[in-house]
Coordinates of C-alpha atoms and ligand atoms in Angstrom, one line a residue:
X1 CA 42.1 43.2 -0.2
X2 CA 44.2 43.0 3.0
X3 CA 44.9 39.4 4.7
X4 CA 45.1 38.2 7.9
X5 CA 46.2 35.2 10.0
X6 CA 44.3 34.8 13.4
X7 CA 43.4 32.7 15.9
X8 CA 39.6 30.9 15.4
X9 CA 37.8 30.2 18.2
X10 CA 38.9 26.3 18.4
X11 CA 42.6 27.6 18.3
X12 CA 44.2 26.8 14.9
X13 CA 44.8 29.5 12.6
X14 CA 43.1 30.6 9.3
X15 CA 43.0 33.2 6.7
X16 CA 40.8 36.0 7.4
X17 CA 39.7 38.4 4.5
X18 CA 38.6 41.6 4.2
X19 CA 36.8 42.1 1.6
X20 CA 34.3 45.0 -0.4
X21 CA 35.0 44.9 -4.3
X22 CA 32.1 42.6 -5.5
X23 CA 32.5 42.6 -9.0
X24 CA 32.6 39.2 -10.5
X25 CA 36.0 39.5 -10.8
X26 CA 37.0 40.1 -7.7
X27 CA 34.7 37.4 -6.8
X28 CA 36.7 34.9 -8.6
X29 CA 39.8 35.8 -7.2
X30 CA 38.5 35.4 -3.3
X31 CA 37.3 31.6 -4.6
X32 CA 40.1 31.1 -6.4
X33 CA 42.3 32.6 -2.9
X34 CA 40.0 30.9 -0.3
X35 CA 40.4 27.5 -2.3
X36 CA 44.1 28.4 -2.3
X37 CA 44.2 29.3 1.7
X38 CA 42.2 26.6 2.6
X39 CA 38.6 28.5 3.7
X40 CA 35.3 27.6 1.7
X41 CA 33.8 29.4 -1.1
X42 CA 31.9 32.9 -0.3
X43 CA 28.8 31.8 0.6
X44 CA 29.7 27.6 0.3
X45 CA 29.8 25.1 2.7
X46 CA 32.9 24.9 5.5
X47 CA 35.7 22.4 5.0
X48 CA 35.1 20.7 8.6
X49 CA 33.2 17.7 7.7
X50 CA 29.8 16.8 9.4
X51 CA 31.4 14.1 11.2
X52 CA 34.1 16.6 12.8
X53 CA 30.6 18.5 13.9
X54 CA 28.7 15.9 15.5
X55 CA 32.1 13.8 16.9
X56 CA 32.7 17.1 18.5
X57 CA 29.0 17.7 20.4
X58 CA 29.0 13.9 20.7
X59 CA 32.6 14.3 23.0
X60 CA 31.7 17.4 24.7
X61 CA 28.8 15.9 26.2
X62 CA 30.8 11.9 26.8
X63 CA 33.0 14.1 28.8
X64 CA 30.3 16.2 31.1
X65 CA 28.6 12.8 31.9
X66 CA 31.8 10.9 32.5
X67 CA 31.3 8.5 30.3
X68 CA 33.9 5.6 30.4
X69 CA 36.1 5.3 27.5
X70 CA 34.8 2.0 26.3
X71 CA 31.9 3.4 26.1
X72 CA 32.5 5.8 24.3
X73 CA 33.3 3.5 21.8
X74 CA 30.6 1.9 21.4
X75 CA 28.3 4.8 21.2
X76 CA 30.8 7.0 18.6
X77 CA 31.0 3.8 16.1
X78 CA 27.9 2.6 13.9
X79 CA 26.7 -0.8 14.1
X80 CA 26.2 -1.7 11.2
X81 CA 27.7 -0.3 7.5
X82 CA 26.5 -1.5 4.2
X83 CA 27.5 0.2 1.0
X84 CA 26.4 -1.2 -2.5
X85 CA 26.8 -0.3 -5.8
X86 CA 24.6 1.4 -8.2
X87 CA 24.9 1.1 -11.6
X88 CA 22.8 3.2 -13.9
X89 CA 22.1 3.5 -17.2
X90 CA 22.1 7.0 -18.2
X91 CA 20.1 9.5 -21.1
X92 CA 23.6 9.2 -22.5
X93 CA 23.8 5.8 -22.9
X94 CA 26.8 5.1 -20.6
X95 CA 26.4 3.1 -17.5
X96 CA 26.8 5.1 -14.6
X97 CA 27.9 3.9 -11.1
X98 CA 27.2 5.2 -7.7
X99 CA 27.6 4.7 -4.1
X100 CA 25.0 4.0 -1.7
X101 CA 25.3 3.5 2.2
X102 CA 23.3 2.5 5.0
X103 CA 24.5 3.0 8.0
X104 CA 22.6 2.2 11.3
X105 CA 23.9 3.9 14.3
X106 CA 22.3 2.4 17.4
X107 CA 19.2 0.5 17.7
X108 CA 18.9 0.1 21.7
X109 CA 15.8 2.2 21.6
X110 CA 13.9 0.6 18.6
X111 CA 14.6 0.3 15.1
X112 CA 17.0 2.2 13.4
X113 CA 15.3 5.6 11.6
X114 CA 16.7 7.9 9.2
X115 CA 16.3 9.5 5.7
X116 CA 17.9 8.6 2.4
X117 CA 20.0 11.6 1.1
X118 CA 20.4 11.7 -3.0
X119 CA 23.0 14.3 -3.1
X120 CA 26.5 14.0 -5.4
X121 CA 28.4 15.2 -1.7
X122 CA 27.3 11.9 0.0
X123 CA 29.8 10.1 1.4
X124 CA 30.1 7.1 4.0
X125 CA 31.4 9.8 7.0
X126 CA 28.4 11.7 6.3
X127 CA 26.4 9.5 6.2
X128 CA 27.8 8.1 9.7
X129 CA 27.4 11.8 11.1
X130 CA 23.7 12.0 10.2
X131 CA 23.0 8.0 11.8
X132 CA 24.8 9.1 14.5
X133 CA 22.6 12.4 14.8
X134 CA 19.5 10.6 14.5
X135 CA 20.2 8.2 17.4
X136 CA 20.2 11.4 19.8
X137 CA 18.1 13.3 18.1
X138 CA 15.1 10.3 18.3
X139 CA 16.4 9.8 22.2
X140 CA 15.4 13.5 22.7
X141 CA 12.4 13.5 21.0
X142 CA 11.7 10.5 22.9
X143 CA 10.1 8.2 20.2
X144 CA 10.7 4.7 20.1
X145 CA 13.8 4.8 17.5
X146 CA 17.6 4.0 16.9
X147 CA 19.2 6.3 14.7
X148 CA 20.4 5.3 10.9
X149 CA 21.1 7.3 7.5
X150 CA 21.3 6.3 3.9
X151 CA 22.4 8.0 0.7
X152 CA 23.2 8.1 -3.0
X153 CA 26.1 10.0 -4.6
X154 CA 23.8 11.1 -7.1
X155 CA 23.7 14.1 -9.3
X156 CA 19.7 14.0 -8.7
X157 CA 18.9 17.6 -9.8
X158 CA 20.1 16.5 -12.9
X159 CA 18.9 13.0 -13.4
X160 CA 15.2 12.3 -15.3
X161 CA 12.7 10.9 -13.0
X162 CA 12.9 7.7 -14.7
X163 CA 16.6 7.7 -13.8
X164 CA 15.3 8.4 -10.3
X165 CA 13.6 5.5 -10.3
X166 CA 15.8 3.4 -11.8
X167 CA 18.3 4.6 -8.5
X168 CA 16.0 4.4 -5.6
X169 CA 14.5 0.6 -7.0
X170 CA 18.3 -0.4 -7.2
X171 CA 19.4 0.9 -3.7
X172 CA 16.2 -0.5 -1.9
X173 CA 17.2 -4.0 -3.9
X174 CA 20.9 -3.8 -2.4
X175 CA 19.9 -3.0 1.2
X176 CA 16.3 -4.6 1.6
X177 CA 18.1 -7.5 3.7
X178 CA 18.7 -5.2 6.5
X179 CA 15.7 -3.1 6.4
X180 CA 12.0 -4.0 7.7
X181 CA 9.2 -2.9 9.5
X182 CA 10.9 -3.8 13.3
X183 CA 14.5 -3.2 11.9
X184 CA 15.2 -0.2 9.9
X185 CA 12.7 2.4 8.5
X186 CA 13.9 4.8 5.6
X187 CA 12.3 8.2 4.9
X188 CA 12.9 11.3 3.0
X189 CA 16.2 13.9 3.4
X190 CA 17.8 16.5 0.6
X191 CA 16.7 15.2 -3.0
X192 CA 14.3 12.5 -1.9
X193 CA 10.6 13.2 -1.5
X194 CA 7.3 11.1 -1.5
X195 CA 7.5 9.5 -4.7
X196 CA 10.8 8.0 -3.6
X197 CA 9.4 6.8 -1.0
X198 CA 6.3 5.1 -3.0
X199 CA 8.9 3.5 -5.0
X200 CA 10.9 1.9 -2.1
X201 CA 7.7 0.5 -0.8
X202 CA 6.4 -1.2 -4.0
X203 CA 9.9 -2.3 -4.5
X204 CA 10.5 -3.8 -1.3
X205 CA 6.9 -5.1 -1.1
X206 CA 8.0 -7.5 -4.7
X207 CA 9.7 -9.3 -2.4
X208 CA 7.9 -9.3 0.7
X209 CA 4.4 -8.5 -0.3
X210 CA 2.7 -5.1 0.6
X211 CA 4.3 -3.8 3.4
X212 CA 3.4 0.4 4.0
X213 CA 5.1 0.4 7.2
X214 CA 9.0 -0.2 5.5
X215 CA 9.3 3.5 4.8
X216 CA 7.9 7.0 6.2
X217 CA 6.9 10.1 4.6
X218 CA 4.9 8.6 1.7
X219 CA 2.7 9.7 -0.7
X220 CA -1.2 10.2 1.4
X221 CA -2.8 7.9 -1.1
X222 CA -0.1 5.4 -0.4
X223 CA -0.7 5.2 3.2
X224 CA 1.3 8.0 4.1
X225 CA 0.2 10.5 7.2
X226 CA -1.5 13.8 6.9
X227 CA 1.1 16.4 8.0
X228 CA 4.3 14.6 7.2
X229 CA 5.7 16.5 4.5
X230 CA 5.5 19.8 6.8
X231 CA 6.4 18.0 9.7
X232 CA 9.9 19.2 10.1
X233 CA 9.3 22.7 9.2
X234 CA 6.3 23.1 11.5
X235 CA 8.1 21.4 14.4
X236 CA 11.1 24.5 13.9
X237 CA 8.0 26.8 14.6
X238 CA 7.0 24.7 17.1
X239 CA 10.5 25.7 19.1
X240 CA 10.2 28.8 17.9
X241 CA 7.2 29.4 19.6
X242 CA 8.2 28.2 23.0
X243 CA 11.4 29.6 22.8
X244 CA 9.9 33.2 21.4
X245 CA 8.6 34.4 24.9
X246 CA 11.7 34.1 26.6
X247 CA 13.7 36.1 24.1
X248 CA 10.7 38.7 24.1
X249 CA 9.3 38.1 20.9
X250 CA 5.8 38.0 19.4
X251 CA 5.5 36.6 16.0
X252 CA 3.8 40.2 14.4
X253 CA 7.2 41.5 14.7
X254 CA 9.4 38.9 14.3
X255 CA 11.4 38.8 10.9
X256 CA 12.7 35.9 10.4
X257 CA 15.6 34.3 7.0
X258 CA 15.4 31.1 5.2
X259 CA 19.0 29.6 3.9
X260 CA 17.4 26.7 1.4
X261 CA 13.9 26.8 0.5
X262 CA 13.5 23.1 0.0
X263 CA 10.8 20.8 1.7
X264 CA 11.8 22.0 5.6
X265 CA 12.6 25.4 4.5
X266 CA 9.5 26.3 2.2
X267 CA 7.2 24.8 5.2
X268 CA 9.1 26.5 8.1
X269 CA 8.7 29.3 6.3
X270 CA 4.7 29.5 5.3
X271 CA 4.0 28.1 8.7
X272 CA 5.9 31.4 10.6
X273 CA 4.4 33.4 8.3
X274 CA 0.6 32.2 9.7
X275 CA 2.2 32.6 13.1
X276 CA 2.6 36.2 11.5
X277 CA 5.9 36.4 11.4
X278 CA 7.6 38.0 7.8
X279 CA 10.4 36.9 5.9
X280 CA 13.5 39.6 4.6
X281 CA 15.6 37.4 3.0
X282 CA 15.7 33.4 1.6
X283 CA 18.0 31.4 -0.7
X284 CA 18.3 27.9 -2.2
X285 CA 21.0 26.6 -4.7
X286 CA 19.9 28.8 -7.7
X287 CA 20.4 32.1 -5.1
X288 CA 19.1 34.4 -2.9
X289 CA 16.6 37.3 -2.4
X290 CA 15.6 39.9 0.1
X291 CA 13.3 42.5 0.6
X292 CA 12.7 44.4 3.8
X293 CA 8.9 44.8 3.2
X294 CA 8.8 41.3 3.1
X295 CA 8.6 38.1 0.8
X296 CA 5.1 36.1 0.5
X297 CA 6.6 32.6 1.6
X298 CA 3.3 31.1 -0.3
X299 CA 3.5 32.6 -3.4
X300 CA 7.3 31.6 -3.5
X301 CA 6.5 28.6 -3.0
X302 CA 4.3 28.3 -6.3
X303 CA 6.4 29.9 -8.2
X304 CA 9.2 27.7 -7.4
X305 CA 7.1 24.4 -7.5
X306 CA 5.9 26.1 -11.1
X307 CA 9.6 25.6 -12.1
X308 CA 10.6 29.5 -11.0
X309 CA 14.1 30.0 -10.1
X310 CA 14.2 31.8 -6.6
X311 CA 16.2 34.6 -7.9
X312 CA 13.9 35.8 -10.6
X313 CA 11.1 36.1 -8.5
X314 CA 9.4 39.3 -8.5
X315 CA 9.0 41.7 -5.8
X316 CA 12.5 41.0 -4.2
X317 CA 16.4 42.1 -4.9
X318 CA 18.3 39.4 -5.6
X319 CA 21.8 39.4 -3.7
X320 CA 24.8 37.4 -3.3
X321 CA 23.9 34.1 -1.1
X322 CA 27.2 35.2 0.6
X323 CA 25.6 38.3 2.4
X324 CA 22.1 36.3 2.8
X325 CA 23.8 35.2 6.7
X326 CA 24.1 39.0 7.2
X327 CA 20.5 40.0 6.9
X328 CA 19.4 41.8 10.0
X329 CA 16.4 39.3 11.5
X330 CA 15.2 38.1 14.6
X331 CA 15.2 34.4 13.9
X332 CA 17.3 32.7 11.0
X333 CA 16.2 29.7 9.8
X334 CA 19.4 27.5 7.7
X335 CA 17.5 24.7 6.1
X336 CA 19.9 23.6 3.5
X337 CA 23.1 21.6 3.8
X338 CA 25.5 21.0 6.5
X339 CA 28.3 23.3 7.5
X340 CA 27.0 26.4 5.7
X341 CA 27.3 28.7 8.8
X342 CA 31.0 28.4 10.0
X343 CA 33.9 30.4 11.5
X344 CA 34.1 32.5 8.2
X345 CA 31.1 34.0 8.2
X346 CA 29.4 33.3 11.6
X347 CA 30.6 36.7 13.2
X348 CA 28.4 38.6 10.5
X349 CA 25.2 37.0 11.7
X350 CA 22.4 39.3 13.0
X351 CA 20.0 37.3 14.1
X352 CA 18.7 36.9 17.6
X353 CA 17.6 33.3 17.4
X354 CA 19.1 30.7 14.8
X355 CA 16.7 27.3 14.5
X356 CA 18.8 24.2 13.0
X357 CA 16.0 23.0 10.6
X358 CA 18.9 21.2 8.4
X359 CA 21.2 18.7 9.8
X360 CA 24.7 20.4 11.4
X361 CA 24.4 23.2 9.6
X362 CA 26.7 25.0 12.0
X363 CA 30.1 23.9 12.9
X364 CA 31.4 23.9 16.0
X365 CA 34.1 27.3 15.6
X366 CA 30.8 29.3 14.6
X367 CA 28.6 27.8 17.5
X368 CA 31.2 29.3 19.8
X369 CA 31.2 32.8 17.7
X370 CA 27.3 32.6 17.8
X371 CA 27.2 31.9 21.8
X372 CA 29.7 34.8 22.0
X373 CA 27.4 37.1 20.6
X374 CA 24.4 36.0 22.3
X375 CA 22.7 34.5 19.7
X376 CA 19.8 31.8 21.4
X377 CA 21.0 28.6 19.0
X378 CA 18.1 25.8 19.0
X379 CA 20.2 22.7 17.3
X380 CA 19.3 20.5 14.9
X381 CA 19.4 17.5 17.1
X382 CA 15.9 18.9 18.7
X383 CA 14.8 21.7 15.8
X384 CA 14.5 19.6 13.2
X385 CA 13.0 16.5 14.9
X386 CA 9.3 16.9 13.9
X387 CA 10.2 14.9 10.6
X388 CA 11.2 11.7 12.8
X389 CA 8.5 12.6 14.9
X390 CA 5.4 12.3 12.1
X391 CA 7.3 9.5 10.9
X392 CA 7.2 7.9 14.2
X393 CA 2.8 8.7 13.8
X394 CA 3.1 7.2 10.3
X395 CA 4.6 4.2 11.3
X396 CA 2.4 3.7 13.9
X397 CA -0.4 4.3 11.4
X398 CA 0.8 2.0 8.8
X399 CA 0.9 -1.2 11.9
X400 CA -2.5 -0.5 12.4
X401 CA -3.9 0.2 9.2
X402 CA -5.3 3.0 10.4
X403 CA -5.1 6.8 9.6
X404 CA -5.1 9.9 11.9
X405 CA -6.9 13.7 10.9
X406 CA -4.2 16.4 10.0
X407 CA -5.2 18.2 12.8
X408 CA -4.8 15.3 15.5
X409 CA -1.4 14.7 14.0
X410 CA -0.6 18.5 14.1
X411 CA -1.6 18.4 17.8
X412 CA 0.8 15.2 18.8
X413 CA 3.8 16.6 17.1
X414 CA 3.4 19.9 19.3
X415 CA 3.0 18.1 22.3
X416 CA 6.2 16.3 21.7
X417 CA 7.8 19.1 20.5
X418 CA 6.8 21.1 23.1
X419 CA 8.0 18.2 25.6
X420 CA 11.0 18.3 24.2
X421 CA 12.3 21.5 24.5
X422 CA 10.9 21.9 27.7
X423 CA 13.1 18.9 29.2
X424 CA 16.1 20.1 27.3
X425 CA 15.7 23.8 28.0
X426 CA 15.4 23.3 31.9
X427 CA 18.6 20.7 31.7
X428 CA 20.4 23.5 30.2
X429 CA 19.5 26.1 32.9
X430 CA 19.9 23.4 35.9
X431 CA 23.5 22.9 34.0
X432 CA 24.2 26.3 33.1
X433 CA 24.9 25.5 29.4
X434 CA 23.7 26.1 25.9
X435 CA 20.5 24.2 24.3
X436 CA 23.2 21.5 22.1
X437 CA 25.1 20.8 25.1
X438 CA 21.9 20.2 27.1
X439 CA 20.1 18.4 24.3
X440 CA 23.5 16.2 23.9
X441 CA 23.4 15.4 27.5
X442 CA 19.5 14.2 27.4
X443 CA 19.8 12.4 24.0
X444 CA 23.0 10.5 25.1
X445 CA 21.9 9.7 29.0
X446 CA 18.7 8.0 27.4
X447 CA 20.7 6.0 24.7
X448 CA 22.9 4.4 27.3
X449 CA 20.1 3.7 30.0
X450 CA 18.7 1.8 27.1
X451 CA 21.7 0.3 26.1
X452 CA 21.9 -0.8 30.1
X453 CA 18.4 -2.3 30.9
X454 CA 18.9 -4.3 27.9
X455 CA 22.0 -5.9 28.9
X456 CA 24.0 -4.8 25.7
X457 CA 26.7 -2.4 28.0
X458 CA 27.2 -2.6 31.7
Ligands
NAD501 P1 15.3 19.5 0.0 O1 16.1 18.9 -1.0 O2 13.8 19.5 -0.1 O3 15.8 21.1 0.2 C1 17.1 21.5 0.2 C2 17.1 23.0 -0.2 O4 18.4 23.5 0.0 C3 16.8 23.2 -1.7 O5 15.9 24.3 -1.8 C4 18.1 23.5 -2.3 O6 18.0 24.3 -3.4 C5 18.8 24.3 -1.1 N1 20.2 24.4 -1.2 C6 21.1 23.5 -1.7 N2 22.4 24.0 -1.7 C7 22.2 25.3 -1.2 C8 23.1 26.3 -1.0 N3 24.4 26.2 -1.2 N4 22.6 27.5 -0.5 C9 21.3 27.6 -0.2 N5 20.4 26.7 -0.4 C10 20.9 25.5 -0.9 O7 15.8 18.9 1.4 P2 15.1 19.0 2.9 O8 14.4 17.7 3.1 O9 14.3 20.3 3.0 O10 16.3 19.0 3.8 C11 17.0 20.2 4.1 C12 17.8 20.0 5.4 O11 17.0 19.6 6.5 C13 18.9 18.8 5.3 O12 20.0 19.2 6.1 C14 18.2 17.7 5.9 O13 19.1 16.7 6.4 C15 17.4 18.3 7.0 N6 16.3 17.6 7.5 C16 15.3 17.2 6.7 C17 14.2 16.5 7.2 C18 13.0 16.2 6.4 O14 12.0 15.7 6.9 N7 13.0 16.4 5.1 C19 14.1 16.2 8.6 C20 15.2 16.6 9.4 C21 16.3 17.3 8.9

C-alpha cells in the first residue's frame, strides 16, 4: 500500500491511499491507518461535521447576495436551543441518560418544522445543521415553515419498543412548552417513524387535550395523511423526473443506487422502479448488494421489513459498502446519514446524476470533485423536501379535520416539487452556477424578505 499527501480540493492536505488487498486483514489495517491519518473509515462517514457542510453552502451563498455581516449573524445562529435530559430505565436495570435537543432555527416564515432524529451520533451541532437546513429548505419549497430539528442520543436499533416509548414520551414531556400547533411541529427523521409520532401526540395531548396537528407523519388512523411516509422518496423521483430530460435520460434505461434503504431510501427506490427505472446496487447499515441484472426494490423491501438483513438477500452479491459509491449508474441515490460521500471517495463515483434524499450527505470537498466531473448534483435542501412538504398537507389536514385522497396529495407534492426545481434550476442558469448554490440563493433571499416585511431585520 503506497501513501500519499495531496492537496484536496478545499486546499488542506490529507492522506490519500492506494489501495487493492481486501482481505479482512488488510482491511483492518487501512481503518486502523485512516483513524490514525485522520480520514474516515472505508466506506464510513467523513470527519467534516454537518455543520461545517451547511455553514459552508450557507456562506457561499451570504457572500453572492451581499449579505451584511450582521445579518449574517442572525441567519447562521438558531433562535432558540433547548436540551433536556433523558433518563431511562433500561432491560438491564440501570438507569440510562441521554441527550435531547430542540433547536429552532428561524421562524419568520411560520412555525418552526423539522424531524426528531434517534440516532447514538446526535449531537447539539447537528442538530443545529439540520434546523438550519430546514429553514432553507422549507423557504425553497415554499411552504409556510421556519426551520427546526430535534434528536435523541439514543442507541435505538438496539433499545425494545417499550424503551422507545418510554424515550419519545420523556423528550415530548421536556420540550412540550416550546412546541404547538402555531409554534413548532415535529415529525419523523433516521430511527423515528409513525408510531413515534402517535406517541408524541397522545403524550402532548395529556396535557393539552387532543391535538393531531402537534406532530406530522402520523400513523393514517391517527389522523395522519395518505402519502406521507413515501413523501420524501417520491419527491427525489419527482426531481428526478424533471431533471432526467435534460441530462438525456428515460427512466427504461436509467440504473439508478441506493446508499441506506431506510424509509426515503426503500420508497425512492420502488417509486423509480414504477417509473421503470432498475436498481444495480443498494446498502444500509447491515451492508451492501449489487447485481447488474437488477434488484426487485419491492421484494427487498419485504424481506427487510420481514426482519431480512440486506446482505443475505437472494439474487444479489453482496460487496463491501466501500465500493457501493463506485457502482457504474445513471443516478445515485445516498439516503442514509450525513457526510457519507466526501473527498475520499467522491472521485470514484460513476454516476451521472446524484439526488440528496438524506440530509448533507455530501461534503463540500466532494461537491467540488463531483462538479469537476460533471456529475448533475440535486441537493438535499430541494431533493429531499417532499417529507416537509406532505407534512405541510398534513398539517393543514389536521386544522381542518379533514383528510385528502392519496392521489390528490400525490398530485400537490408534484406540483410543488415541480415548482421548485423549476425556480431553482432557471436561478442557476440566469446565475451560471450549480443547483445548491442556486437553491441557497432562493432559500436564503425568501428567509430574509420575510425576516424584512415583518420588521424583525432592517
Ligand atoms: P431511516 O432510519 O428510515 O433509514 C436510514 C437508513 O440508512 C437505514 O436503512 C439504515 O440502515 C441506513 N444506514 C445507516 N447507516 C448506514 C451506513 N453507514 N451505510 C449505509 N446505510 C446506512 O431514516 P430516513 O427517514 O429514511 O432518513 C434517511 C435520511 O433522509 C436522513 O439523512 C434524513 O435526515 C433524511 N430525510 C428524511 C426525511 C423523512 O421524511 N424521513 C425527510 C428529509 C430528509
Amino acid at each position: 500500500m503506497a501513501e500519499s499527501r495531496t492537496a484536496a480540493p478545499d486546499g488542506e492536505a490529507v492522506a490519500e491511499r492506494e489501495d487493492t488487498d481486501k482481505s479482512p486483514e488488510a482491511t483492518d489495517r487501512a481503518s486502523e491507518e485512516a483513524r490514525a491519518a485522520g480520514v474516515p473509515k472505508p466506506g464510513q462517514r467523513a470527519e467534516v461535521s454537518n455543520l461545517d457542510i451547511v455553514r459552508h453552502y450557507f456562506d457561499g451563498a451570504a457572500e453572492r447576495l451581499g449579505l451584511r455581516e450582521d445579518l449574517r449573524t442572525v441567519f447562521w445562529s438558531p433562535y432558540r436551543e433547548v436540551t433536556v435530559q433523558i433518563p431511562i430505565k433500561l432491560a438491564d436495570g440501570k438507569v440510562h441518560v441521554y441527550s435531547g435537543y430542540r433547536i429552532q432555527h428561524n421562524g419568520a416564515r411560520g412555525p418552526y418544522k423539522g424531524g426528531v432524529r434517534f440516532h447514538p451520533e446526535v449531537d447539539i451541532d447537528e442538530v443545529r445543521a439540520l434546523a438550519s437546513l430546514m429553514t432553507w429548505k422549507t423557504a425553497v419549497a415554499g411552504v409556510p415553515f421556519g426551520g427546526a430539528k430535534g434528536g435523541v442520543n439514543c442507541p435505538a436499533d438496539k433499545l425494545e419498543q417499550s424503551e422507545l416509548q418510554s424515550i419519545a414520551r420523556s423528550f415530548m414531556d421536556k420540550i412540550e412548552k416550546v412546541l404547538g400547533p402555531t409554534r413548532d411541529i415535529p415529525a419523523p427523521d433516521v430511527n423515528t417513524n409513525a408510531q413515534t409520532m402517535a406517541w408524541f401526540m397522545d403524550e402532548y395531548g395529556k396535557l393539552h387535550g387532543h391535538t393531531p396537528a402537534i406532530c406530522t407523519g402520523k400513523p393514517i388512523t391517527l389522523e395522519g395523511s395518505h402519502g406521507r411516509e413515501a413523501a420524501t422518496g417520491r419527491g427525489c423521483v419527482y426531481m428526478f423526473r424533471e431533471a432526467a430530460p435534460h441530462l438525456g435520460m428515460s427512466p427504461a434505461d436509467t440504473t439508478f443506487v441506493v446508499q441506506g434503504f431506510g424509509n426515503v431510501g426503500a420508497w425512492g427506490a420502488r417509486i423509480m422502479q414504477q417509473l421503470g427505472c432498475k436498481m444495480v446496487a443498494v446498502s444500509d447499515a447491515h451492508g451492501a448488494i449489487r447485481s447488474d441484472t437488477g434488484i426487485d426494490a419491492d421484494e427487498l423491501d419485504r424481506f427487510v421489513k420481514a426482519g431480512g438483513k440486506l446482505p443475505d438477500f437472494e439474487g444479489a452479491e453482496a460487496i463491501d459498502p466501500e465500493d457501493l459509491v463506485a457502482v457504474e449508474c445513471d443516478v445515485f441515490i445516498p439516503a442514509a446519514l450525513g457526510g457519507m460521500i466526501h473527498e475520499h471517495n467522491a472521485d470514484r463515483m460513476q454516476c451521472k446524476m446524484l439526488i440528496e434524499g438524506a440530509n448533507s450527505p455530501t461534503t463540500p470537498a466532494a461537491d467540488g470533485i463531483l462538479n469537476e466531473k460533471g456529475v448533475y448534483v440535486i441537493p438535499d435542501v430541494m431533493a429531499n423536501a417532499g417529507g416537509v412538504v406532505v407534512s405541510y398537507f398534513e398539517w393543514v389536514q389536521n386544522l381542518q379535520h379533514f383528510r385528502w385522497e392519496e392521489r390528490e396529495v400525490n398530485d400537490k407534492l408534484g406540483t410543488i416539487m415541480r415548482r421548485a426545481y423549476r425556480e431553482v434550476s432557471s436561478r442557476a442558469k440566469e446565475e451560471g452556477i450549480p443547483l445548491r448554490e442556486a437553491a441557497y440563493l432562493v432559500g436564503i433571499e425568501r428567509v430574509v424578505e420575510a425576516s424584512r416585511t415583518r420588521g424583525y431585520v432592517s
